[in-house]
mmCIF file of C-alpha atoms and ligand atoms in Angstrom:
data_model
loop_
_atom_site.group_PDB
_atom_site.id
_atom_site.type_symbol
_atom_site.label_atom_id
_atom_site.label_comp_id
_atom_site.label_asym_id
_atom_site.label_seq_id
_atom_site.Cartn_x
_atom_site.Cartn_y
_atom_site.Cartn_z
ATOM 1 C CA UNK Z 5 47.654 -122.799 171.849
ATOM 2 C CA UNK Z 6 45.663 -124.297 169.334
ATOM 3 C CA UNK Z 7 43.458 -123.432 166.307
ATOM 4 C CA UNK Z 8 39.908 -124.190 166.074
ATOM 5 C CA UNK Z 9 37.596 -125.269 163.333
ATOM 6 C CA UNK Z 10 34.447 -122.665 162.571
ATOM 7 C CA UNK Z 11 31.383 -124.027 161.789
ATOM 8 C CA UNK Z 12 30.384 -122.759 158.840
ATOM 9 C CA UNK Z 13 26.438 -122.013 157.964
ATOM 10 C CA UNK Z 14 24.241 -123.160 157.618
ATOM 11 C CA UNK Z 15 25.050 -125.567 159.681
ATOM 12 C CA UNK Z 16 22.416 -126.071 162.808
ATOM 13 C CA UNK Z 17 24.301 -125.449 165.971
ATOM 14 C CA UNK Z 18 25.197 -121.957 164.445
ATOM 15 C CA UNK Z 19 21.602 -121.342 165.750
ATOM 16 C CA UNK Z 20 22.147 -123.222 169.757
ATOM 17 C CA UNK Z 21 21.346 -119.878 172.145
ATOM 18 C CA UNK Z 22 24.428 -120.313 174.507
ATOM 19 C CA UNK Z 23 24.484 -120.266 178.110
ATOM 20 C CA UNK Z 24 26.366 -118.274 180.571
ATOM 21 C CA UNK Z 25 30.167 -118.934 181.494
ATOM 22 C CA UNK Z 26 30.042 -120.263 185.391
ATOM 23 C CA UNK Z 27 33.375 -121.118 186.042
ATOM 24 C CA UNK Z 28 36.403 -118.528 185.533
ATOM 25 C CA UNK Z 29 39.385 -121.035 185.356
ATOM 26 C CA UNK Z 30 42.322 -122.067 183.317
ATOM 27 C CA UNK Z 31 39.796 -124.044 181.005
ATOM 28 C CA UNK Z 32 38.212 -120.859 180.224
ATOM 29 C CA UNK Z 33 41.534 -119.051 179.545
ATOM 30 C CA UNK Z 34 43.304 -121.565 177.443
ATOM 31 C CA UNK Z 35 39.621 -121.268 175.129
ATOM 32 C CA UNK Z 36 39.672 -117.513 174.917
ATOM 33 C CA UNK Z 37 43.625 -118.281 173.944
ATOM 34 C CA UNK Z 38 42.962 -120.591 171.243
ATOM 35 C CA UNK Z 39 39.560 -118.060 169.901
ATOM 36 C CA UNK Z 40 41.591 -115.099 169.684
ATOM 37 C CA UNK Z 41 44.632 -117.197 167.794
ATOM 38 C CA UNK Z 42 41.713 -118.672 165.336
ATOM 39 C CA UNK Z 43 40.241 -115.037 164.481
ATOM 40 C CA UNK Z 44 43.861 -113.680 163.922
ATOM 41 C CA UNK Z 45 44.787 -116.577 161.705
ATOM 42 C CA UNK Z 46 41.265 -116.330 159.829
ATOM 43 C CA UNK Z 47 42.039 -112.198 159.483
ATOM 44 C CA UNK Z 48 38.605 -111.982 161.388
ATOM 45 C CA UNK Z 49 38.122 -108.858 163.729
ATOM 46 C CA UNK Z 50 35.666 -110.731 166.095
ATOM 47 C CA UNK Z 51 34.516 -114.796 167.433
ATOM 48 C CA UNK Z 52 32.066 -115.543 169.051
ATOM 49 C CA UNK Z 53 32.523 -119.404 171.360
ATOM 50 C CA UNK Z 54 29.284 -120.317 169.216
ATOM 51 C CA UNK Z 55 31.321 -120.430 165.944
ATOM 52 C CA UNK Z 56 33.695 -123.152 167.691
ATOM 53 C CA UNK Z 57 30.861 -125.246 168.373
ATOM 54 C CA UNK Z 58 30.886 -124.130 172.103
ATOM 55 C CA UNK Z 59 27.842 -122.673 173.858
ATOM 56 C CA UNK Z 60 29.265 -120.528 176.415
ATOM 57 C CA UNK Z 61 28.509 -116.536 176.362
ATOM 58 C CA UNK Z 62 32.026 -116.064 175.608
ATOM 59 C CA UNK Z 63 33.445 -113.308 172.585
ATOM 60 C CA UNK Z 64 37.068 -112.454 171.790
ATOM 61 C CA UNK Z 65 37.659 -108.986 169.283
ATOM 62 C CA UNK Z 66 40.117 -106.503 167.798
ATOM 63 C CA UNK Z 67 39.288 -104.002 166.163
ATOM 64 C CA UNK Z 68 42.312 -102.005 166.255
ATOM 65 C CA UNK Z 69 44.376 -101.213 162.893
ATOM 66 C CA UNK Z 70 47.369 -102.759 164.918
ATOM 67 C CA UNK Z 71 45.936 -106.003 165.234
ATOM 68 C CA UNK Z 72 47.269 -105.644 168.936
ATOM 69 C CA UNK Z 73 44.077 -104.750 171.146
ATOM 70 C CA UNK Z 74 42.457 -108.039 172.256
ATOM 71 C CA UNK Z 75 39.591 -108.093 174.102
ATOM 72 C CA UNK Z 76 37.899 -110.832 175.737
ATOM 73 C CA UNK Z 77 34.024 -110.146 176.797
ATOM 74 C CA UNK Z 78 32.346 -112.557 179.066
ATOM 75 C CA UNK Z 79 28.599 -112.822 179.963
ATOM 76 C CA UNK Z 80 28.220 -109.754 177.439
ATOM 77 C CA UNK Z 81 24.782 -107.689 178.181
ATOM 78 C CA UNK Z 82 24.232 -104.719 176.041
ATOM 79 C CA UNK Z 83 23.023 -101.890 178.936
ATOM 80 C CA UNK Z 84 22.427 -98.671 176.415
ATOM 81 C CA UNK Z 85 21.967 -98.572 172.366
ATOM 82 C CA UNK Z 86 22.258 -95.467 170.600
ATOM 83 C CA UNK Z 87 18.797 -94.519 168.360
ATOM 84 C CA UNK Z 88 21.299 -93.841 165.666
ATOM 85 C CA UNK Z 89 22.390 -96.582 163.499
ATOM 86 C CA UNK Z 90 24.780 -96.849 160.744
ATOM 87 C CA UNK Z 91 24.636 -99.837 157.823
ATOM 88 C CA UNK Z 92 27.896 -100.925 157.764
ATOM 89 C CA UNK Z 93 29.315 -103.898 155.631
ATOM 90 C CA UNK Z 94 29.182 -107.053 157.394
ATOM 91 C CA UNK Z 95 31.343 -110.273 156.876
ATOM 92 C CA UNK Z 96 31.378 -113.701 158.851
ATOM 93 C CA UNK Z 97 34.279 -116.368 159.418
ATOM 94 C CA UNK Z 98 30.818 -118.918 159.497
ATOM 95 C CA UNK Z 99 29.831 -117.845 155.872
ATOM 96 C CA UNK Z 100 33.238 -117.185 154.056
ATOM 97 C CA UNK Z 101 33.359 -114.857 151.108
ATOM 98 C CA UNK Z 102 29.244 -113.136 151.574
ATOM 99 C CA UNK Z 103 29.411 -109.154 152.633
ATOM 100 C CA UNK Z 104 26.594 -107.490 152.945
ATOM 101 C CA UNK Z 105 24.793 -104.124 154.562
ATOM 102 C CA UNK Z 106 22.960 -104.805 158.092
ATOM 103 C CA UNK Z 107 21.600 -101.747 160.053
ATOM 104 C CA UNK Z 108 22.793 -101.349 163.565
ATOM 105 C CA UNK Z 109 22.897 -99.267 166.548
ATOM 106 C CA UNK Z 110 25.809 -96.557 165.904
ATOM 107 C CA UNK Z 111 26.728 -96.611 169.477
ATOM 108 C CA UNK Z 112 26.670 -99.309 172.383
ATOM 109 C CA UNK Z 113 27.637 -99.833 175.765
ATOM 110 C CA UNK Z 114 28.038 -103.545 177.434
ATOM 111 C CA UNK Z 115 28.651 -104.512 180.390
ATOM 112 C CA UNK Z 116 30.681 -107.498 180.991
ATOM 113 C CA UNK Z 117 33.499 -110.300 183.010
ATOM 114 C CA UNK Z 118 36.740 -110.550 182.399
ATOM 115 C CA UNK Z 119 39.121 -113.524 182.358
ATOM 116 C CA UNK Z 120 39.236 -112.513 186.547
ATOM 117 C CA UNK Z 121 35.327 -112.361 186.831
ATOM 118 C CA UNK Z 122 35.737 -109.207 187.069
ATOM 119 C CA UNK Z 123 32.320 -106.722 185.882
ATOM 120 C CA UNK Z 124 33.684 -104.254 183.362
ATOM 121 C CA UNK Z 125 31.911 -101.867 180.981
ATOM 122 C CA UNK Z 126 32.807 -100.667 177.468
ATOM 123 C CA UNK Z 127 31.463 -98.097 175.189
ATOM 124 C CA UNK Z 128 31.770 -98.670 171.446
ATOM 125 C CA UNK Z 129 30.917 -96.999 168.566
ATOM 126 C CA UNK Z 130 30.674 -97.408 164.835
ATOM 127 C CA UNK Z 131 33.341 -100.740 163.576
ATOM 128 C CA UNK Z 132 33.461 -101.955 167.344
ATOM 129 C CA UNK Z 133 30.038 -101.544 167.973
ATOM 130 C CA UNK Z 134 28.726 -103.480 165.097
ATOM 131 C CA UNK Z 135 31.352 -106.375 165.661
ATOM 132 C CA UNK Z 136 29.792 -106.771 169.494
ATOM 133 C CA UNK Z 137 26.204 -106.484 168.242
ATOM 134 C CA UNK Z 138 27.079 -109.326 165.469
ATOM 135 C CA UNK Z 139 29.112 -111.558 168.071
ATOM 136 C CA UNK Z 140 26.268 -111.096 170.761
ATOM 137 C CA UNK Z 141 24.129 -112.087 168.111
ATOM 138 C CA UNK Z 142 25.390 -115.099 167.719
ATOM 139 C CA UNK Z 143 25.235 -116.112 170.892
ATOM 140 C CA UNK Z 144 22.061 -115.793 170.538
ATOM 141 C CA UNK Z 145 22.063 -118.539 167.362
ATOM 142 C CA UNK Z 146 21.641 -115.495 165.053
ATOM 143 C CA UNK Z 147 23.745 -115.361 161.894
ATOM 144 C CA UNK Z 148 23.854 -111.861 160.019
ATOM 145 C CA UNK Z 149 22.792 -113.271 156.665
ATOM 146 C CA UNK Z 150 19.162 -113.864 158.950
ATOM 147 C CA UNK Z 151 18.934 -110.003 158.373
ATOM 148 C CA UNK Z 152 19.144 -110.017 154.628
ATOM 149 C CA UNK Z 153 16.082 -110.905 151.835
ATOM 150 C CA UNK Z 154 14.767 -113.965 152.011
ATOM 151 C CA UNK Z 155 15.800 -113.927 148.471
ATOM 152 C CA UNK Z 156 19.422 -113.504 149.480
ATOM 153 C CA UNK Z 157 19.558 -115.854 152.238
ATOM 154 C CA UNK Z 158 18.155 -118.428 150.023
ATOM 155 C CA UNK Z 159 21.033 -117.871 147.251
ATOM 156 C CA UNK Z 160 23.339 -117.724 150.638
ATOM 157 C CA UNK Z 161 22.199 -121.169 151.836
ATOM 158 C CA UNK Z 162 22.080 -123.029 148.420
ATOM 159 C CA UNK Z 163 25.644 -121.923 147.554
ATOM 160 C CA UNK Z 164 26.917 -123.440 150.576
ATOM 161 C CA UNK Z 165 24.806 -126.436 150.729
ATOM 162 C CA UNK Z 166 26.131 -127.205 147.441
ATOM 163 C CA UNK Z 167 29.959 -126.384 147.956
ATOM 164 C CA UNK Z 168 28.980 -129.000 151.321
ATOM 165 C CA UNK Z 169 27.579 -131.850 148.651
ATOM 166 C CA UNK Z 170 31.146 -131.182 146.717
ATOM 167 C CA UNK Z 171 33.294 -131.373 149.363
ATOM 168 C CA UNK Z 172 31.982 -134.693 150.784
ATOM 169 C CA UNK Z 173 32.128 -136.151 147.511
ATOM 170 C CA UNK Z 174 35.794 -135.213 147.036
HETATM 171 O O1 K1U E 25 32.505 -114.308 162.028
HETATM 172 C C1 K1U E 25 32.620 -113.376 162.790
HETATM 173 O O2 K1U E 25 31.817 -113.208 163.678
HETATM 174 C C2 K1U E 25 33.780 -112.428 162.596
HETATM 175 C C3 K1U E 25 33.441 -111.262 161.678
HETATM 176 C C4 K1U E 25 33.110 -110.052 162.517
HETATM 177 C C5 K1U E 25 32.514 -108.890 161.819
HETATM 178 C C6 K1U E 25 33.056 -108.319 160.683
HETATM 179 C C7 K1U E 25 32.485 -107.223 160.087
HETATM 180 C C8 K1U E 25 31.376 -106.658 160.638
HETATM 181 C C9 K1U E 25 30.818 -107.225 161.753
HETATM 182 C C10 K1U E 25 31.387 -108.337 162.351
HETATM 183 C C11 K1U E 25 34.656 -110.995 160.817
HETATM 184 O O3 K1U E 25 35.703 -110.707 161.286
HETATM 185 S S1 K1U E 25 34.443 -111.120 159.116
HETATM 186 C C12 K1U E 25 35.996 -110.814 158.366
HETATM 187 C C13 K1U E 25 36.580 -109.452 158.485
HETATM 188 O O4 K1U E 25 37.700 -109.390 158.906
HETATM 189 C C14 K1U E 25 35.901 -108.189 158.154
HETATM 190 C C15 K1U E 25 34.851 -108.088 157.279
HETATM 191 C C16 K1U E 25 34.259 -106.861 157.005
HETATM 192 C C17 K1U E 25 34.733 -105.710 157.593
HETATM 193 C C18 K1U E 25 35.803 -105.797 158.463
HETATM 194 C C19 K1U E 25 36.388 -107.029 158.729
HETATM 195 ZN ZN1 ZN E 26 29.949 -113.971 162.415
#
């Protein structure tokens, strides 16, 4: 098992739209592995393969309390979308340290593979349900802080170009 570095925004291939997982084999398994070890050891509650610089429809998750409910969603298509949505706080491992309120469908159900290729389906609601409509959407190249003021994202992307300019200087 290994960890993997995250991209962090704004760099450009947060925004590559990722293609659909072909081949279910021990390749894809050791990756979902080594995602699911990076989001524990980041204290994240979702991942999306974009965020590990690789393009593949591919999201690991746990939302449980317990920290002991993995779930691995592959080819993820969102089938049904509640009309109510909730604003829940939102955070990203790809822009450490910015929260912020996005509006989202309350409840959601997706259909998805498993590790087997097997088709499975999951209803979510509320936490859960926002963490698969932010991973989704970054397998679409979207990053949350898109949803914010332009005013915001602005601040957003100067304070991380500069703490970029630092670092390489250091
Ligand atoms: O970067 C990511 O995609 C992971 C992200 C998922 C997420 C968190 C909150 C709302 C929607 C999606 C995180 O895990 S951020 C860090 C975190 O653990 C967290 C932040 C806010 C609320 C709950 C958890
Ligand atoms: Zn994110």
């Amino acid at each position: 098992m290994a960890l993997l570095s995250i991209l962090c925004y704004p760099d450009a291939r947060l925004h590559t739209v990722a293609k659909p997982v072909s081949a279910f084999d021990r390749d894809l398994e050791v990756l979902a592995q080594d995602m699911l070890e990076t989001m524990y050891d980041s204290n994240g509650i979702g991942l999306a393969a974009t965020q590990v610089d690789v393009h593949q429809r591919l999201i690991v998750m746990d939302t449980s309390e317990e920290r002991n409910a993995p779930l691995v969603l592959i080819n993820p298509e969102l089938i049904e979308k509640s009309e109510e949505t909730l604003i829940a706080e939102e955070g990203c491992l790809s822009v450490p340290g910015i929260f912020d309120g996005v509006e989202r469908a309350k409840e959601i159900r997706v259909s998805y593979l498993d590790l087997q290729g097997q088709r499975q389906s999951l209803h979510a609601s509320d936490l859960q349900a926002v963490c698969i409509q932010h991973e989704m959407d970054h397998l679409m190249g979207r990053v949350f802080v898109e949803y914010l003021s332009f005013l915001k994202r602005s601040r957003i992307k100067s304070k991380f170009l500069k703490a970029q300019r630092q670092n390489s200087r250091d």
